[in-house]
């Protein structure tokens, strides 16, 4: 599987550390840290990552559009993880192992930036039934990757 994770202005070091761990668990090709997303080395990232900063290929980009354009240039389809009109529900999204995808996870409060949403090839939404309609980014990352991998194993 060719999957890149792009973190769009994530503010929490614990979320970044958790993203490293989840990327390691699913053998993700690369993790792109963008904008003011914290980068290793930092004690709070390492505390949550449990060594995954050493096993996951990662790169820093000054802004998310730079990361998205780099991924596009490498042949990746850009998929935003966001709640918007016309999004595809995660359980209905069919991931083809032949395609290279870059999943963009947005800021904890404002979500995926508007400029990225404008050029995304698709948008996936995690179905939710509660009143908050909000999941922590580290939970969202795990849910999305598990569903994509689970879907691959069934096909």
PDB file of C-alpha atoms in Angstrom:
ATOM      1  CA  UNK A   1       0.000   0.000   0.000  1.00  0.00           C
ATOM      2  CA  UNK A   2       1.228   3.488  -0.808  1.00  0.00           C
ATOM      3  CA  UNK A   3      -0.219   5.853   1.772  1.00  0.00           C
ATOM      4  CA  UNK A   4       1.164   9.173   2.989  1.00  0.00           C
ATOM      5  CA  UNK A   5      -0.327  10.988   5.979  1.00  0.00           C
ATOM      6  CA  UNK A   6      -0.305  14.796   5.877  1.00  0.00           C
ATOM      7  CA  UNK A   7      -0.869  16.696   9.131  1.00  0.00           C
ATOM      8  CA  UNK A   8      -2.249  20.174   8.407  1.00  0.00           C
ATOM      9  CA  UNK A   9      -1.329  22.577  11.256  1.00  0.00           C
ATOM     10  CA  UNK A  10      -1.802  20.163  14.161  1.00  0.00           C
ATOM     11  CA  UNK A  11      -1.068  21.923  17.428  1.00  0.00           C
ATOM     12  CA  UNK A  12      -0.825  19.072  19.935  1.00  0.00           C
ATOM     13  CA  UNK A  13       2.502  17.301  20.398  1.00  0.00           C
ATOM     14  CA  UNK A  14       0.625  14.325  21.831  1.00  0.00           C
ATOM     15  CA  UNK A  15      -1.450  14.083  18.633  1.00  0.00           C
ATOM     16  CA  UNK A  16       1.738  14.202  16.569  1.00  0.00           C
ATOM     17  CA  UNK A  17       3.359  11.490  18.687  1.00  0.00           C
ATOM     18  CA  UNK A  18       0.257   9.367  18.362  1.00  0.00           C
ATOM     19  CA  UNK A  19       0.264   9.899  14.580  1.00  0.00           C
ATOM     20  CA  UNK A  20       3.835   8.569  14.453  1.00  0.00           C
ATOM     21  CA  UNK A  21       2.784   5.460  16.390  1.00  0.00           C
ATOM     22  CA  UNK A  22      -0.254   4.836  14.196  1.00  0.00           C
ATOM     23  CA  UNK A  23       1.814   5.333  11.025  1.00  0.00           C
ATOM     24  CA  UNK A  24       4.285   2.768  12.338  1.00  0.00           C
ATOM     25  CA  UNK A  25       1.495   0.295  13.167  1.00  0.00           C
ATOM     26  CA  UNK A  26       0.113   0.450   9.620  1.00  0.00           C
ATOM     27  CA  UNK A  27       3.524   0.715   7.904  1.00  0.00           C
ATOM     28  CA  UNK A  28       2.639   4.051   6.303  1.00  0.00           C
ATOM     29  CA  UNK A  29       5.076   5.203   3.643  1.00  0.00           C
ATOM     30  CA  UNK A  30       5.610   8.702   5.052  1.00  0.00           C
ATOM     31  CA  UNK A  31       4.284  11.286   7.472  1.00  0.00           C
ATOM     32  CA  UNK A  32       4.329  14.925   6.354  1.00  0.00           C
ATOM     33  CA  UNK A  33       4.288  17.506   9.161  1.00  0.00           C
ATOM     34  CA  UNK A  34       3.103  20.906   7.958  1.00  0.00           C
ATOM     35  CA  UNK A  35       2.977  24.506   9.123  1.00  0.00           C
ATOM     36  CA  UNK A  36       3.077  24.867  12.888  1.00  0.00           C
ATOM     37  CA  UNK A  37       2.737  21.105  13.466  1.00  0.00           C
ATOM     38  CA  UNK A  38       5.448  20.237  16.025  1.00  0.00           C
ATOM     39  CA  UNK A  39       8.401  18.136  14.849  1.00  0.00           C
ATOM     40  CA  UNK A  40      10.763  15.740  16.594  1.00  0.00           C
ATOM     41  CA  UNK A  41      12.875  15.865  18.567  1.00  0.00           C
ATOM     42  CA  UNK A  42      10.650  16.909  21.434  1.00  0.00           C
ATOM     43  CA  UNK A  43      10.013  15.168  24.745  1.00  0.00           C
ATOM     44  CA  UNK A  44       6.202  15.332  24.461  1.00  0.00           C
ATOM     45  CA  UNK A  45       6.223  13.866  20.939  1.00  0.00           C
ATOM     46  CA  UNK A  46       8.626  11.079  21.950  1.00  0.00           C
ATOM     47  CA  UNK A  47       6.568  10.315  25.057  1.00  0.00           C
ATOM     48  CA  UNK A  48       3.540   9.406  22.907  1.00  0.00           C
ATOM     49  CA  UNK A  49       5.409   8.068  19.859  1.00  0.00           C
ATOM     50  CA  UNK A  50       7.260   5.397  21.873  1.00  0.00           C
ATOM     51  CA  UNK A  51      10.153   5.259  19.409  1.00  0.00           C
ATOM     52  CA  UNK A  52       8.094   5.528  16.214  1.00  0.00           C
ATOM     53  CA  UNK A  53       9.882   8.766  15.273  1.00  0.00           C
ATOM     54  CA  UNK A  54      12.819   6.460  14.450  1.00  0.00           C
ATOM     55  CA  UNK A  55      10.817   3.992  12.325  1.00  0.00           C
ATOM     56  CA  UNK A  56       8.510   6.289  10.324  1.00  0.00           C
ATOM     57  CA  UNK A  57       9.821   8.316   7.392  1.00  0.00           C
ATOM     58  CA  UNK A  58       8.787  11.906   7.995  1.00  0.00           C
ATOM     59  CA  UNK A  59       9.337  15.265   6.410  1.00  0.00           C
ATOM     60  CA  UNK A  60       8.544  18.844   7.407  1.00  0.00           C
ATOM     61  CA  UNK A  61       6.895  21.369   5.061  1.00  0.00           C
ATOM     62  CA  UNK A  62       6.469  25.083   5.804  1.00  0.00           C
ATOM     63  CA  UNK A  63       2.849  24.890   4.704  1.00  0.00           C
ATOM     64  CA  UNK A  64       0.365  22.192   3.811  1.00  0.00           C
ATOM     65  CA  UNK A  65      -0.051  23.219   0.162  1.00  0.00           C
ATOM     66  CA  UNK A  66       3.666  22.567  -0.359  1.00  0.00           C
ATOM     67  CA  UNK A  67       3.230  19.049   1.065  1.00  0.00           C
ATOM     68  CA  UNK A  68       0.084  18.401  -0.990  1.00  0.00           C
ATOM     69  CA  UNK A  69       1.763  19.577  -4.185  1.00  0.00           C
ATOM     70  CA  UNK A  70       4.785  17.380  -3.441  1.00  0.00           C
ATOM     71  CA  UNK A  71       2.508  14.370  -2.950  1.00  0.00           C
ATOM     72  CA  UNK A  72       0.569  15.191  -6.134  1.00  0.00           C
ATOM     73  CA  UNK A  73       3.852  15.460  -8.023  1.00  0.00           C
ATOM     74  CA  UNK A  74       4.717  11.957  -6.824  1.00  0.00           C
ATOM     75  CA  UNK A  75       1.409  10.648  -8.209  1.00  0.00           C
ATOM     76  CA  UNK A  76      -0.603  10.571  -4.987  1.00  0.00           C
ATOM     77  CA  UNK A  77      -4.351  11.182  -4.956  1.00  0.00           C
ATOM     78  CA  UNK A  78      -5.178  13.780  -2.266  1.00  0.00           C
ATOM     79  CA  UNK A  79      -7.941  12.781   0.128  1.00  0.00           C
ATOM     80  CA  UNK A  80      -9.062  15.155   2.864  1.00  0.00           C
ATOM     81  CA  UNK A  81     -10.549  13.675   6.031  1.00  0.00           C
ATOM     82  CA  UNK A  82     -13.283  16.174   6.758  1.00  0.00           C
ATOM     83  CA  UNK A  83     -17.015  16.617   7.342  1.00  0.00           C
ATOM     84  CA  UNK A  84     -18.303  18.481   4.296  1.00  0.00           C
ATOM     85  CA  UNK A  85     -21.192  18.338   1.851  1.00  0.00           C
ATOM     86  CA  UNK A  86     -20.584  15.633  -0.794  1.00  0.00           C
ATOM     87  CA  UNK A  87     -17.987  13.778   1.266  1.00  0.00           C
ATOM     88  CA  UNK A  88     -17.779   9.998   0.917  1.00  0.00           C
ATOM     89  CA  UNK A  89     -18.596   8.095   4.085  1.00  0.00           C
ATOM     90  CA  UNK A  90     -15.580   6.049   5.161  1.00  0.00           C
ATOM     91  CA  UNK A  91     -17.539   2.784   5.067  1.00  0.00           C
ATOM     92  CA  UNK A  92     -18.479   3.504   1.414  1.00  0.00           C
ATOM     93  CA  UNK A  93     -14.985   4.464   0.231  1.00  0.00           C
ATOM     94  CA  UNK A  94     -13.279   1.762  -1.811  1.00  0.00           C
ATOM     95  CA  UNK A  95      -9.514   1.947  -1.636  1.00  0.00           C
ATOM     96  CA  UNK A  96      -7.729   0.421  -4.594  1.00  0.00           C
ATOM     97  CA  UNK A  97      -4.294  -0.909  -3.638  1.00  0.00           C
ATOM     98  CA  UNK A  98      -3.025   0.199  -7.059  1.00  0.00           C
ATOM     99  CA  UNK A  99      -3.567   3.869  -6.238  1.00  0.00           C
ATOM    100  CA  UNK A 100      -1.251   6.001  -4.164  1.00  0.00           C
ATOM    101  CA  UNK A 101      -3.142   8.135  -1.666  1.00  0.00           C
ATOM    102  CA  UNK A 102      -2.232  11.012   0.633  1.00  0.00           C
ATOM    103  CA  UNK A 103      -4.654  11.459   3.537  1.00  0.00           C
ATOM    104  CA  UNK A 104      -4.865  15.001   4.912  1.00  0.00           C
ATOM    105  CA  UNK A 105      -5.865  15.407   8.555  1.00  0.00           C
ATOM    106  CA  UNK A 106      -6.651  18.978   9.617  1.00  0.00           C
ATOM    107  CA  UNK A 107      -6.210  21.213  12.609  1.00  0.00           C
ATOM    108  CA  UNK A 108      -7.984  20.164  15.818  1.00  0.00           C
ATOM    109  CA  UNK A 109     -10.313  23.193  15.716  1.00  0.00           C
ATOM    110  CA  UNK A 110     -10.514  24.467  12.131  1.00  0.00           C
ATOM    111  CA  UNK A 111     -10.065  21.196  10.213  1.00  0.00           C
ATOM    112  CA  UNK A 112      -8.415  20.826   6.810  1.00  0.00           C
ATOM    113  CA  UNK A 113      -7.513  24.224   5.345  1.00  0.00           C
ATOM    114  CA  UNK A 114      -9.745  25.621   2.624  1.00  0.00           C
ATOM    115  CA  UNK A 115      -6.993  25.795  -0.025  1.00  0.00           C
ATOM    116  CA  UNK A 116      -6.324  22.072   0.423  1.00  0.00           C
ATOM    117  CA  UNK A 117     -10.062  21.313   0.257  1.00  0.00           C
ATOM    118  CA  UNK A 118     -10.205  23.125  -3.100  1.00  0.00           C
ATOM    119  CA  UNK A 119      -7.694  20.779  -4.752  1.00  0.00           C
ATOM    120  CA  UNK A 120      -8.436  17.525  -2.906  1.00  0.00           C
ATOM    121  CA  UNK A 121      -9.404  14.656  -5.205  1.00  0.00           C
ATOM    122  CA  UNK A 122     -11.861  13.295  -2.672  1.00  0.00           C
ATOM    123  CA  UNK A 123     -13.087  13.835   0.860  1.00  0.00           C
ATOM    124  CA  UNK A 124     -13.759  11.066   3.356  1.00  0.00           C
ATOM    125  CA  UNK A 125     -15.963  11.500   6.409  1.00  0.00           C
ATOM    126  CA  UNK A 126     -16.103   9.158   9.396  1.00  0.00           C
ATOM    127  CA  UNK A 127     -19.761   8.319  10.121  1.00  0.00           C
ATOM    128  CA  UNK A 128     -20.742   9.565  13.581  1.00  0.00           C
ATOM    129  CA  UNK A 129     -24.043   9.459  15.441  1.00  0.00           C
ATOM    130  CA  UNK A 130     -23.363  11.339  18.676  1.00  0.00           C
ATOM    131  CA  UNK A 131     -24.093  14.981  19.387  1.00  0.00           C
ATOM    132  CA  UNK A 132     -20.472  16.227  19.141  1.00  0.00           C
ATOM    133  CA  UNK A 133     -19.617  14.992  15.620  1.00  0.00           C
ATOM    134  CA  UNK A 134     -15.980  15.365  16.527  1.00  0.00           C
ATOM    135  CA  UNK A 135     -13.155  12.889  17.056  1.00  0.00           C
ATOM    136  CA  UNK A 136      -9.625  13.542  18.222  1.00  0.00           C
ATOM    137  CA  UNK A 137      -7.221  13.486  15.275  1.00  0.00           C
ATOM    138  CA  UNK A 138      -5.313  10.513  16.675  1.00  0.00           C
ATOM    139  CA  UNK A 139      -8.571   8.533  16.898  1.00  0.00           C
ATOM    140  CA  UNK A 140      -9.594   9.624  13.380  1.00  0.00           C
ATOM    141  CA  UNK A 141      -6.226   8.546  11.999  1.00  0.00           C
ATOM    142  CA  UNK A 142      -6.563   5.085  13.528  1.00  0.00           C
ATOM    143  CA  UNK A 143     -10.168   4.635  12.412  1.00  0.00           C
ATOM    144  CA  UNK A 144      -9.490   5.696   8.800  1.00  0.00           C
ATOM    145  CA  UNK A 145      -6.348   3.594   8.405  1.00  0.00           C
ATOM    146  CA  UNK A 146      -7.953   0.532   9.966  1.00  0.00           C
ATOM    147  CA  UNK A 147     -10.968   0.770   7.663  1.00  0.00           C
ATOM    148  CA  UNK A 148      -8.808   1.206   4.547  1.00  0.00           C
ATOM    149  CA  UNK A 149      -6.578  -1.752   5.478  1.00  0.00           C
ATOM    150  CA  UNK A 150      -9.565  -3.892   6.509  1.00  0.00           C
ATOM    151  CA  UNK A 151     -11.235  -3.118   3.193  1.00  0.00           C
ATOM    152  CA  UNK A 152      -8.079  -4.172   1.313  1.00  0.00           C
ATOM    153  CA  UNK A 153      -7.952  -7.499   3.126  1.00  0.00           C
ATOM    154  CA  UNK A 154     -11.536  -8.297   2.095  1.00  0.00           C
ATOM    155  CA  UNK A 155     -10.971  -7.631  -1.614  1.00  0.00           C
TER     156      UNK A 155
END
